[in-house]
Each structure stands twice: as C-alpha cells, then as structure tokens.
Coordinates of C-alpha atoms in Angstrom, one line a residue:
S1067 CA 97.4 80.9 117.5
K1068 CA 96.8 82.4 120.9
L1069 CA 93.3 83.4 119.9
I1070 CA 92.3 79.8 119.0
K1071 CA 94.0 78.5 122.2
S1072 CA 92.0 81.1 124.2
G1073 CA 88.7 79.6 122.8
Y1074 CA 88.0 82.2 120.0
D1075 CA 86.8 81.2 116.6
V1076 CA 89.2 82.4 113.9
W1077 CA 88.0 82.6 110.3
L1078 CA 90.4 83.3 107.5
G1079 CA 88.7 84.8 104.5
N1080 CA 90.2 85.3 101.1
Y1081 CA 88.9 87.1 98.0
R1082 CA 88.2 85.3 94.8
G1083 CA 91.1 85.0 92.3
T1084 CA 93.8 84.5 94.9
S1085 CA 95.6 81.2 95.3
Y1086 CA 93.1 80.3 98.1
G1087 CA 90.0 81.8 96.4
R1088 CA 89.9 79.6 93.3
N1089 CA 87.0 77.3 94.2
H1090 CA 83.6 78.0 92.7
T1091 CA 80.4 76.0 92.6
Y1092 CA 80.3 75.9 88.8
M1093 CA 83.0 78.0 87.2
S1094 CA 86.7 77.0 86.6
P1095 CA 89.5 79.5 87.1
N1096 CA 90.6 78.4 83.6
T1097 CA 87.6 80.2 82.1
R1098 CA 87.2 83.9 81.3
Q1099 CA 83.9 84.1 83.1
F1100 CA 85.6 83.2 86.4
W1101 CA 87.8 86.3 86.3
K1102 CA 85.0 88.6 85.3
F1103 CA 84.5 90.4 88.6
S1104 CA 85.3 93.9 90.1
F1105 CA 85.7 95.6 93.4
D1106 CA 82.0 96.3 93.4
D1107 CA 81.4 92.5 93.4
L1108 CA 83.6 92.2 96.5
Y1109 CA 81.6 94.9 98.2
Q1110 CA 78.2 93.7 97.1
Y1111 CA 78.6 89.9 97.4
D1112 CA 81.8 88.6 98.9
V1113 CA 82.0 90.6 102.1
P1114 CA 78.3 90.3 103.0
A1115 CA 78.3 86.6 102.2
T1116 CA 81.3 86.1 104.4
I1117 CA 79.9 88.0 107.3
D1118 CA 76.5 86.2 107.0
Y1119 CA 78.2 82.8 106.7
V1120 CA 80.4 83.2 109.8
L1121 CA 77.5 84.6 111.9
G1122 CA 75.2 81.9 110.7
V1123 CA 77.6 79.1 111.6
T1124 CA 78.7 80.6 114.9
G1125 CA 75.2 81.8 116.0
Q1126 CA 76.7 85.1 117.0
S1127 CA 75.1 88.5 116.2
K1128 CA 78.4 90.4 115.7
L1129 CA 82.0 89.6 114.7
N1130 CA 85.3 91.3 114.9
W1131 CA 87.0 92.0 111.6
V1132 CA 90.8 92.1 111.2
G1133 CA 91.7 93.0 107.7
F1134 CA 94.8 93.8 105.6
S1135 CA 94.8 96.2 102.6
L1136 CA 92.1 95.0 100.2
G1137 CA 90.3 93.2 103.0
N1138 CA 89.6 96.5 104.6
T1139 CA 88.6 98.1 101.3
G1140 CA 86.1 95.4 100.9
L1141 CA 84.7 95.9 104.3
I1142 CA 84.5 99.7 104.0
G1143 CA 82.7 99.3 100.6
A1144 CA 80.2 96.8 102.0
L1145 CA 79.5 98.8 105.1
S1146 CA 78.9 101.9 102.9
L1147 CA 76.6 100.1 100.5
F1148 CA 74.7 98.1 103.2
P1149 CA 74.5 100.2 106.4
K1150 CA 72.7 97.3 108.2
Y1151 CA 76.1 95.4 108.2
N1152 CA 77.5 98.1 110.5
D1153 CA 75.4 96.5 113.2
K1154 CA 77.0 93.1 112.5
I1155 CA 80.6 94.3 113.2
N1156 CA 81.7 94.7 116.8
A1157 CA 85.1 96.1 116.0
A1158 CA 87.3 96.4 112.8
V1159 CA 91.0 96.5 112.9
A1160 CA 92.3 97.9 109.6
M1161 CA 95.9 97.1 108.9
A1162 CA 97.3 98.9 105.9
P1163 CA 93.9 100.1 104.7
A1164 CA 93.8 101.0 101.0
V1165 CA 91.1 103.6 101.7
Y1166 CA 91.0 107.3 102.5
F1167 CA 89.4 108.3 105.8
G1168 CA 90.0 112.1 105.5
D1169 CA 86.4 113.1 104.8
T1170 CA 84.9 110.9 107.6
K1171 CA 82.6 112.5 110.2
S1172 CA 83.8 110.1 112.9
P1173 CA 85.5 112.1 115.7
L1174 CA 87.9 109.2 116.5
V1175 CA 89.0 108.7 112.9
R1176 CA 89.4 112.5 112.4
L1177 CA 91.6 112.5 115.5
V1178 CA 93.8 109.7 114.2
T1179 CA 94.1 110.7 110.5
P1180 CA 96.6 113.5 111.1
I1181 CA 98.8 111.2 113.1
Q1182 CA 98.8 108.7 110.3
R1183 CA 99.7 111.4 107.7
A1184 CA 102.6 112.6 110.0
Y1185 CA 103.8 109.0 110.2
E1186 CA 103.8 108.6 106.5
V1187 CA 105.7 111.8 106.0
C1188 CA 108.3 110.9 108.6
T1189 CA 108.9 107.4 107.2
D1190 CA 108.9 108.4 103.5
T1191 CA 112.6 108.4 102.7

C-alpha cells in the first residue's frame, strides 16, 4: 500500500462474527454465546476498544478512520454514545455509510447531503 510505503501505520479492523473476527479470549464461534451480540455491542465495546488499542500502541492522541458500510455505522454509534471519542478522531472517511445524516446540525454534512440524494436518484435505474 502507498500509505504503508509512505510511513503511515495502517490498521485493518474487523467486527466480530466475520471470517477475520472469530478469535475470542474464551469463547468459541461454535457456541451460541459467541454469536449473542448486537449493534449496540459494536458501538459500546468494539469501536472504543479498537480506537483505544490503536492509540495505545502507536502513542498517538488521534487517528484517521476509513470505514465501509457497517464500519461507519459502528463509528457513528460509538461517537454518539461516547462524545469523548470525537476528540480521538482526526478525520473520518465514510464509504457507503449505512447511516442517515439528514438531521445533522453540521453545516458541512447538511451541504453534502442533498448532493448525495441527487446522486442516488440519478443512478437508481
């Protein structure tokens, strides 16, 4: 990757239950308890733990988040539940976010939201 070759740390996160998220300290994916989690668990535990882990290992105070679909949903949920994590994110790039930004108070997001809606209408064939 060009980012790695340029000297950046690149961390790839993955939510539990996926083919790369099947390791657990004491539960097996073959048990019912392993699969007993919800979106709320992603917001409350997984995203904050990921952010804290990366910042702890790197010694940085902020990170840049690039997410796709559910990765963005998890970030938005965590930032909503724990506002202190907003200070730990330098920038977030949300590709295919599975969230609705229409009621946000952010001037920038309010400016971009109509453009996104127009794009969806134009490409919906």
